[in-house]
Short mmCIF file of C-alpha atoms in Angstrom, two decimals:
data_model
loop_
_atom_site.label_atom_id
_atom_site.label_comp_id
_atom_site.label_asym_id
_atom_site.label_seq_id
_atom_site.Cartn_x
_atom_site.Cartn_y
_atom_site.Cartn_z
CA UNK A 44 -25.03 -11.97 -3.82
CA UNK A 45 -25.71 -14.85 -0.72
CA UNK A 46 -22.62 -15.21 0.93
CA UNK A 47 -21.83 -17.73 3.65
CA UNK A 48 -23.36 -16.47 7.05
CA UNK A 49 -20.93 -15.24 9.68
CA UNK A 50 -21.07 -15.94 13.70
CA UNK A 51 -22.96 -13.53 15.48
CA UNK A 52 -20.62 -12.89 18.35
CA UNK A 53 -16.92 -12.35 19.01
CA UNK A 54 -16.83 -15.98 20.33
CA UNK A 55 -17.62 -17.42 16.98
CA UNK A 56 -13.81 -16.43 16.01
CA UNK A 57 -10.78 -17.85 17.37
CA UNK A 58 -6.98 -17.58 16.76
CA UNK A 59 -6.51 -20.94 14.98
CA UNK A 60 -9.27 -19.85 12.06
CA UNK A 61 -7.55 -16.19 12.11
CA UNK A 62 -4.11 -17.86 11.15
CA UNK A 63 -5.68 -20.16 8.46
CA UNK A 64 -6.92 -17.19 6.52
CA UNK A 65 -2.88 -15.54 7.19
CA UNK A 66 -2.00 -19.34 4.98
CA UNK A 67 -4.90 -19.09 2.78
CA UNK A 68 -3.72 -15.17 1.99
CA UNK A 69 0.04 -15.57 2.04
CA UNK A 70 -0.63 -19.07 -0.68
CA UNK A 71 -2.79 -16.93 -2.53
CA UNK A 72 -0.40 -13.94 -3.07
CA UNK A 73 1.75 -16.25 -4.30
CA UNK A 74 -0.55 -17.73 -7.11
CA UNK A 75 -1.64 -14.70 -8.41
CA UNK A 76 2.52 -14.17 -9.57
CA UNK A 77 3.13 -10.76 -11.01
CA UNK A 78 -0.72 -9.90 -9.98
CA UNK A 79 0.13 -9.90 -6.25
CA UNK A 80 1.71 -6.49 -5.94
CA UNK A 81 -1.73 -5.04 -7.19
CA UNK A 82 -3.40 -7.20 -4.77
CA UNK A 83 -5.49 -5.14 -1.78
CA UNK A 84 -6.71 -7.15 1.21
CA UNK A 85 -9.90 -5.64 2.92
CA UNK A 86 -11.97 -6.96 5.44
CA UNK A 87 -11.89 -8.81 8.53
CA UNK A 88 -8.08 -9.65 8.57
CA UNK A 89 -7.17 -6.12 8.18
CA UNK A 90 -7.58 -5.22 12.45
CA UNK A 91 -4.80 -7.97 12.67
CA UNK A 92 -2.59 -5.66 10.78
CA UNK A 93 -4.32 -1.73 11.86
CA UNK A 94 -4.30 -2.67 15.64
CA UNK A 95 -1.52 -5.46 16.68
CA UNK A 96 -2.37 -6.40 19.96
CA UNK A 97 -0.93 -5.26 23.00
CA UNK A 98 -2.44 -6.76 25.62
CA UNK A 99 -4.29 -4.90 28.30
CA UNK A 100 -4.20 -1.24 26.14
CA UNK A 101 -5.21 -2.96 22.74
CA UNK A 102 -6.73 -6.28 22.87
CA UNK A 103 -6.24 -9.27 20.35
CA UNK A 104 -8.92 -8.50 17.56
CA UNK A 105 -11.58 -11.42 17.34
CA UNK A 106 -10.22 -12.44 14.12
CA UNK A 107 -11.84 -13.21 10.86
CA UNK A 108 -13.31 -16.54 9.03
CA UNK A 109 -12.88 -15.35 5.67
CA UNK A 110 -10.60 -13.77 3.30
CA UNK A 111 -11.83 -10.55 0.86
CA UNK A 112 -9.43 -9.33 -1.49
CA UNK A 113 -9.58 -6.37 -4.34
CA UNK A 114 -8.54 -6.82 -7.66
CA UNK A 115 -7.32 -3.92 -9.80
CA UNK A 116 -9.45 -4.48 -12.94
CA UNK A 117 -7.09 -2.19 -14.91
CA UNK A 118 -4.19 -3.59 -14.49
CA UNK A 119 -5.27 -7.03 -15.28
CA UNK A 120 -6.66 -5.39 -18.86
CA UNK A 121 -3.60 -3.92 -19.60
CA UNK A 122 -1.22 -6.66 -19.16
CA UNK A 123 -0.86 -10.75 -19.51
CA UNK A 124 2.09 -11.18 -17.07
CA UNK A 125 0.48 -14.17 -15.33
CA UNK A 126 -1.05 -17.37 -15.79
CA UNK A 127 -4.54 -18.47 -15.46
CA UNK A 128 -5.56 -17.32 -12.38
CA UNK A 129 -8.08 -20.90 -12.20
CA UNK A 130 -5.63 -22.71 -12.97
CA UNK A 131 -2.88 -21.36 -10.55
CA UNK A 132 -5.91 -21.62 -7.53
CA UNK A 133 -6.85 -24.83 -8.49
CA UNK A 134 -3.00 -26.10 -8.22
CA UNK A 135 -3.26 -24.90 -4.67
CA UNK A 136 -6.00 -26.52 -3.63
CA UNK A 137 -9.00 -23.87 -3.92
CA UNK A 138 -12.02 -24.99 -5.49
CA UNK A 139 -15.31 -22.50 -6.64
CA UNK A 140 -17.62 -22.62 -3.04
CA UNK A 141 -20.54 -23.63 -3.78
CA UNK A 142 -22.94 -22.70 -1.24
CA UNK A 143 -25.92 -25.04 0.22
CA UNK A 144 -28.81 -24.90 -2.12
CA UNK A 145 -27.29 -22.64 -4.58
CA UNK A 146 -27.43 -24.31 -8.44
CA UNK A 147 -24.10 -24.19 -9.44
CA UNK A 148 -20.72 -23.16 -8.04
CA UNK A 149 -19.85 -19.72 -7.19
CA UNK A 150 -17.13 -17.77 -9.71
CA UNK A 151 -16.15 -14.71 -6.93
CA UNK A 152 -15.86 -17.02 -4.06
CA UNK A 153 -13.31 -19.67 -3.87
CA UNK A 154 -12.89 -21.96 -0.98
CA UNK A 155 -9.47 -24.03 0.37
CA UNK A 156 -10.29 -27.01 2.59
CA UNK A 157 -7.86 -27.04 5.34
CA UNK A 158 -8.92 -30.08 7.23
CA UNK A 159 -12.33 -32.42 7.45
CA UNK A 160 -14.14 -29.53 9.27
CA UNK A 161 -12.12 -26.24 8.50
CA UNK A 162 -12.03 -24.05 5.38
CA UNK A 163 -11.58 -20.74 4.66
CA UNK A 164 -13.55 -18.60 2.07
CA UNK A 165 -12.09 -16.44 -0.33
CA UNK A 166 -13.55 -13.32 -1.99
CA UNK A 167 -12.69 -11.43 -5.03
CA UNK A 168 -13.97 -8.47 -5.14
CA UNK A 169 -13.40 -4.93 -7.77
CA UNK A 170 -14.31 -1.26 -7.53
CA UNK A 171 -18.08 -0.58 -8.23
CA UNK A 172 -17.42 2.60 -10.48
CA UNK A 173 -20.58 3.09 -10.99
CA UNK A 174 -23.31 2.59 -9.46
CA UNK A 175 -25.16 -0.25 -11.59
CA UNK A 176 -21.79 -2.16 -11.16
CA UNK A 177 -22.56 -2.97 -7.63
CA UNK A 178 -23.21 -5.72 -6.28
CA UNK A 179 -22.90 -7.15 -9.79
CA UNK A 180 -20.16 -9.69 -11.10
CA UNK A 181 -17.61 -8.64 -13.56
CA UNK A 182 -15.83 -11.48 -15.10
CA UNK A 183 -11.94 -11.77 -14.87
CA UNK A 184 -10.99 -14.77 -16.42
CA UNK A 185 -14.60 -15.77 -18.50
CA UNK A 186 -16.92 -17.83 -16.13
CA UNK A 187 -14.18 -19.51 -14.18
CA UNK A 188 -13.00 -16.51 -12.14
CA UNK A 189 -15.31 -13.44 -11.63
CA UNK A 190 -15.01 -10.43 -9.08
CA UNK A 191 -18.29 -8.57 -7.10
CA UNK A 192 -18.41 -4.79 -7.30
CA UNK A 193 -18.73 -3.16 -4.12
CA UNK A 194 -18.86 0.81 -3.88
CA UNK A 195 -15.64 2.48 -2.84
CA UNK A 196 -13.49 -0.43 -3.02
CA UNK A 197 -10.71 1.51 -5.31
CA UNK A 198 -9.75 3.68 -2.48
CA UNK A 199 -7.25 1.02 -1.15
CA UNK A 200 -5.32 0.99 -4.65
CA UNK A 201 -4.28 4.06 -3.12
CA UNK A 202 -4.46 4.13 0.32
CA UNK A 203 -3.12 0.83 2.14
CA UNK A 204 -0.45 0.36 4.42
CA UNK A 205 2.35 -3.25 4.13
CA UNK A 206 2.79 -5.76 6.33
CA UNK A 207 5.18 -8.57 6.13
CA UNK A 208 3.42 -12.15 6.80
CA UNK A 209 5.27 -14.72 7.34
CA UNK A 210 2.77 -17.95 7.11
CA UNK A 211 2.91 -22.06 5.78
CA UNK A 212 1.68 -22.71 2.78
CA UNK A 213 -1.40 -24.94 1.98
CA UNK A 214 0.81 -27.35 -0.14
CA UNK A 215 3.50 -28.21 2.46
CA UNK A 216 5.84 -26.01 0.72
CA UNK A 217 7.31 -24.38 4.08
CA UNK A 218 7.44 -20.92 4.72
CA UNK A 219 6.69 -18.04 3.26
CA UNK A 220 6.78 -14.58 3.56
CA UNK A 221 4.92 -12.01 1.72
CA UNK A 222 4.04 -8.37 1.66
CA UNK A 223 0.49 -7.81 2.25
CA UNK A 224 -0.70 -4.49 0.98
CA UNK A 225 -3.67 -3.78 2.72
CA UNK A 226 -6.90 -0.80 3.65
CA UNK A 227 -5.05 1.83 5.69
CA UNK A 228 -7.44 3.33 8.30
CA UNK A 229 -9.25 5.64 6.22
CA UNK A 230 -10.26 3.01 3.77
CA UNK A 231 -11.28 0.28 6.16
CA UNK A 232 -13.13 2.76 8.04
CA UNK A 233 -15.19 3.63 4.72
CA UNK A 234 -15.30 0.74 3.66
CA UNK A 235 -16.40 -1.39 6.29
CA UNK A 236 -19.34 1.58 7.16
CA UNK A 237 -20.60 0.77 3.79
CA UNK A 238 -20.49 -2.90 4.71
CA UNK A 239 -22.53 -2.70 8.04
CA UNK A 240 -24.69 -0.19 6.03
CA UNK A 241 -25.80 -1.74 3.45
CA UNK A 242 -25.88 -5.97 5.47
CA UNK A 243 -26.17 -4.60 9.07
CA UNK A 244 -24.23 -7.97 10.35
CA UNK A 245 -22.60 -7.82 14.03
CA UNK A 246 -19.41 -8.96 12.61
CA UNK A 247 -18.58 -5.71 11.02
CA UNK A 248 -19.97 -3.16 13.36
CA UNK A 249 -17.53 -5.18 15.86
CA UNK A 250 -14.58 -4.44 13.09
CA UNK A 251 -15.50 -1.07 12.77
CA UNK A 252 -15.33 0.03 16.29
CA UNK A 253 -12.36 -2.35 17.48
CA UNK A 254 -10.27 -0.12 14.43
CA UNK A 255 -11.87 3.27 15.87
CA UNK A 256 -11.30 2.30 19.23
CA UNK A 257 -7.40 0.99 18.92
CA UNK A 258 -6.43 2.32 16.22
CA UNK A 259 -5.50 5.68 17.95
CA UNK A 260 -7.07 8.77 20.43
CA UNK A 261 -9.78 9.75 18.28
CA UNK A 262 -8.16 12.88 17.67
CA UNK A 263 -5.93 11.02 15.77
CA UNK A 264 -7.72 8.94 13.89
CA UNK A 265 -9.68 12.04 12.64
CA UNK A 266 -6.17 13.45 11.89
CA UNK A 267 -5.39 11.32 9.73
CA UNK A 268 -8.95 11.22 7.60
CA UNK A 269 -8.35 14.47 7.61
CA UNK A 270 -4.91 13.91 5.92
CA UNK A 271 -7.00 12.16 3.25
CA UNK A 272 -9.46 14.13 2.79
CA UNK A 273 -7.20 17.14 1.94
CA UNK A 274 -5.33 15.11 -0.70
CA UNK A 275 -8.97 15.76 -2.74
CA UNK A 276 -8.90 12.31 -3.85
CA UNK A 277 -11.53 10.02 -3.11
CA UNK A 278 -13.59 13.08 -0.79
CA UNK A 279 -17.16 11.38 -2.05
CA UNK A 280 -15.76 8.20 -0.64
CA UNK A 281 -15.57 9.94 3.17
CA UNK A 282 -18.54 11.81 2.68
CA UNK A 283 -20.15 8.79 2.05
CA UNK A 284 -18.96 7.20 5.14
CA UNK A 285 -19.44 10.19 7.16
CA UNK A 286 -23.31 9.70 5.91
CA UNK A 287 -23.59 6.24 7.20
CA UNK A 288 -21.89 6.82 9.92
CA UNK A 289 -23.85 8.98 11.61
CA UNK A 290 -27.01 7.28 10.14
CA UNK A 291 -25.93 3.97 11.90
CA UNK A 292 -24.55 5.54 15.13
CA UNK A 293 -25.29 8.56 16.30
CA UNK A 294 -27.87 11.04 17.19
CA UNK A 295 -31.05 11.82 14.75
CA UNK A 296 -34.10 11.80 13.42
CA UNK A 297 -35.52 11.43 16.78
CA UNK A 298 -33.36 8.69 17.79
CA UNK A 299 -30.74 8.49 20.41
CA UNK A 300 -27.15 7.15 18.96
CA UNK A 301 -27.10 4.58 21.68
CA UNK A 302 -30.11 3.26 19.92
CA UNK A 303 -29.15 2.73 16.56
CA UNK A 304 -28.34 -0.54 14.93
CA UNK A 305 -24.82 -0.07 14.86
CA UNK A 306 -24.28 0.33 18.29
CA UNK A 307 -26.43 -2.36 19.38
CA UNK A 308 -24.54 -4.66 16.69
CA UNK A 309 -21.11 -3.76 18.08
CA UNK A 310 -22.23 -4.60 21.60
CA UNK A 311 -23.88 -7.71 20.84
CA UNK A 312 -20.92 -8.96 18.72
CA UNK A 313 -18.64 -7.96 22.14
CA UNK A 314 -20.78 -9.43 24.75
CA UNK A 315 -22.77 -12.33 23.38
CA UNK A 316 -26.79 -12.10 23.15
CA UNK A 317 -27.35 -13.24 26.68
CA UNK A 318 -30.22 -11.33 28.18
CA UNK A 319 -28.69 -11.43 31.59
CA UNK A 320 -26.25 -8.84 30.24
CA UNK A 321 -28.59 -6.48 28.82
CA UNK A 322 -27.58 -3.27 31.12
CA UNK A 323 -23.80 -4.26 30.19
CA UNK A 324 -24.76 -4.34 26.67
CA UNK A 325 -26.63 -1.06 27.06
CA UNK A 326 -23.28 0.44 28.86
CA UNK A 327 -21.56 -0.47 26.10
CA UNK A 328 -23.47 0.99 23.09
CA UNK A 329 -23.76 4.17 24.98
CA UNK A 330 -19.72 3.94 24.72
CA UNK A 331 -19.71 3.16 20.88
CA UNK A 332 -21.89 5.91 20.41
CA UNK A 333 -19.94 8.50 22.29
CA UNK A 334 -16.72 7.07 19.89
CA UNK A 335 -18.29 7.07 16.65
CA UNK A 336 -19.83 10.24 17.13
CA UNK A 337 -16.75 12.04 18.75
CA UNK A 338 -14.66 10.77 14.99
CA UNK A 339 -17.49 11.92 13.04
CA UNK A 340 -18.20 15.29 14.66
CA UNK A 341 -14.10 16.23 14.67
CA UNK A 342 -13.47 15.10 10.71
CA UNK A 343 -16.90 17.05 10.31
CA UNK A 344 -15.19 20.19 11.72
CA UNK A 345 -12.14 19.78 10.23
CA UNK A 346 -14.05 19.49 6.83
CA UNK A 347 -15.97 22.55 7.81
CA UNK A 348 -12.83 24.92 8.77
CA UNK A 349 -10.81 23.71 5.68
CA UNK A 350 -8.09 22.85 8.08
CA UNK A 351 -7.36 20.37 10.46
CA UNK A 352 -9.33 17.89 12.39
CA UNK A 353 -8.98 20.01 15.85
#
């Protein structure tokens, strides 16, 4: 499924666009009523939350354009405690995006118009079970509301972390505040190395390592995998990641880490795509490399012993 192409380069994103998708999320938790505790946000917002900046040890993350959120298909079978879902994002102001050239209006991506020249894309998104259901739509709400299956995604019904956002509301309402239940490290680490894996954009290789990087030693961060790895829920899930990982950023067949797509994505996101900073660029996948790898090779241990991460 096309979806709307992202900047290249950290200096695509800014703070204003970063706080338009905390409105757009905050407005939306609100229409989706008694839906909105089973709401999961992934994606690009999520550093915000995993890594709060603290300038010069953890830097601002780049921030985000868009807004990807994961719908818990179950629950929304089982019950009728809310109103159409169209309906209540229509009242707000979000219409179906309907991308340049495309025949007719999208069903899984909504879009809010925030000014003349700024909006902010929404996408609703559900576990991929299995594998046929990824990548494919699975309606919610007949054609008017659908959600795209992406593999993994389920892990965050389980594993998030809250955060209290306190944000104005698209329809001059004032303030809110809301709890936003989002991918705790191990599931934005999994599921963002499926991302880069599978659409190799700069964008999330940059989200990938800024959460690695900040989000603790890597001792710790490998810790805590760990953690969830033990619980012996969702183990293909890491595995999985563990795979791409190492496909995308390290070491092998032949190839130095340093090398690999992933690194060179990260750097290029981080420095820009000027030639003139080629050997910085270079300095700096060598870097990513060493991180990624170091995560991998400790959770890889720690899976090994039956123990710990070391």
């Amino acid at each position: 499924m096309a979806t709307p192409e992202k900047p290249k380069t950290s200096e695509g994103y800014d703070t204003a666009q970063t706080l338009a998708c905390e409105r757009v999320l905050v407005t939306l938790l609100g229409a989706f009523g008694t839906l909105k505790d089973t709401i999961r946000l992934v994606g690009g917002l999520v550093p915000r939350y995993l890594t709060p900046a603290s300038p010069p040890d953890v830097p601002a993350h780049a921030g985000t354009t868009d807004v990807d959120i994961v719908f818990n298909l179950q629950v929304i079978a089982e019950g009728e405690g809310y109103a159409s879902l169209a309906d209540q994002l229509k009242a707000r102001g979000f219409v179906r995006y309907h991308r340049p050239g495309a025949k007719s209006p999208s069903s899984w991506q909504w879009e809010c118009k925030l000014s003349g020249h700024e909006s902010v894309i929404v996408d609703f998104l559900h576990d991929a079970a299995e594998s046929a259901q990824e990548g494919k739509l699975l309606p919610i709400e007949g054609e008017k509301v659908s959600a795209l299956g992406i593999r993994h995604a389920g892990v965050v019904h389980e594993w998030f972390r809250e955060q209290r956002v306190t944000a104005e509301l698209l329809d001059g309402a004032g303030s809110s505040t809301e709890v936003v239940r989002h991918a705790d490290l191990t599931a934005f680490i999994i599921l963002k190395a499926i991302s880069f894996d599978q659409r190799g954009e700069n964008k999330d290789a940059g989200d990938l390592v800024h959460v690695m990087r900040y989000a603790g030693t890597p001792t710790q961060i490998a810790e805590e995998i760990m953690v969830r790895y033990e619980s012996s829920r969702h183990t293909a899930a890491i595995l999985d990641a563990l795979d791409r990982l190492e496909t995308r950023f390290c070491d092998g067949d032949g190839v130095e880490g340093h090398l690999r797509n992933g690194p060179v994505a990260a750097a290029r996101f981080q420095l820009g795509l000027d030639p003139d900073d080629d050997e910085e660029r270079i300095l700096a996948q060598r870097s990513v490399t060493g991180l990624v790898s170091d995560i991998v090779t400790r959770v890889r241990a720690g899976i090994a012993a039956g123990t710990g991460a070391g």
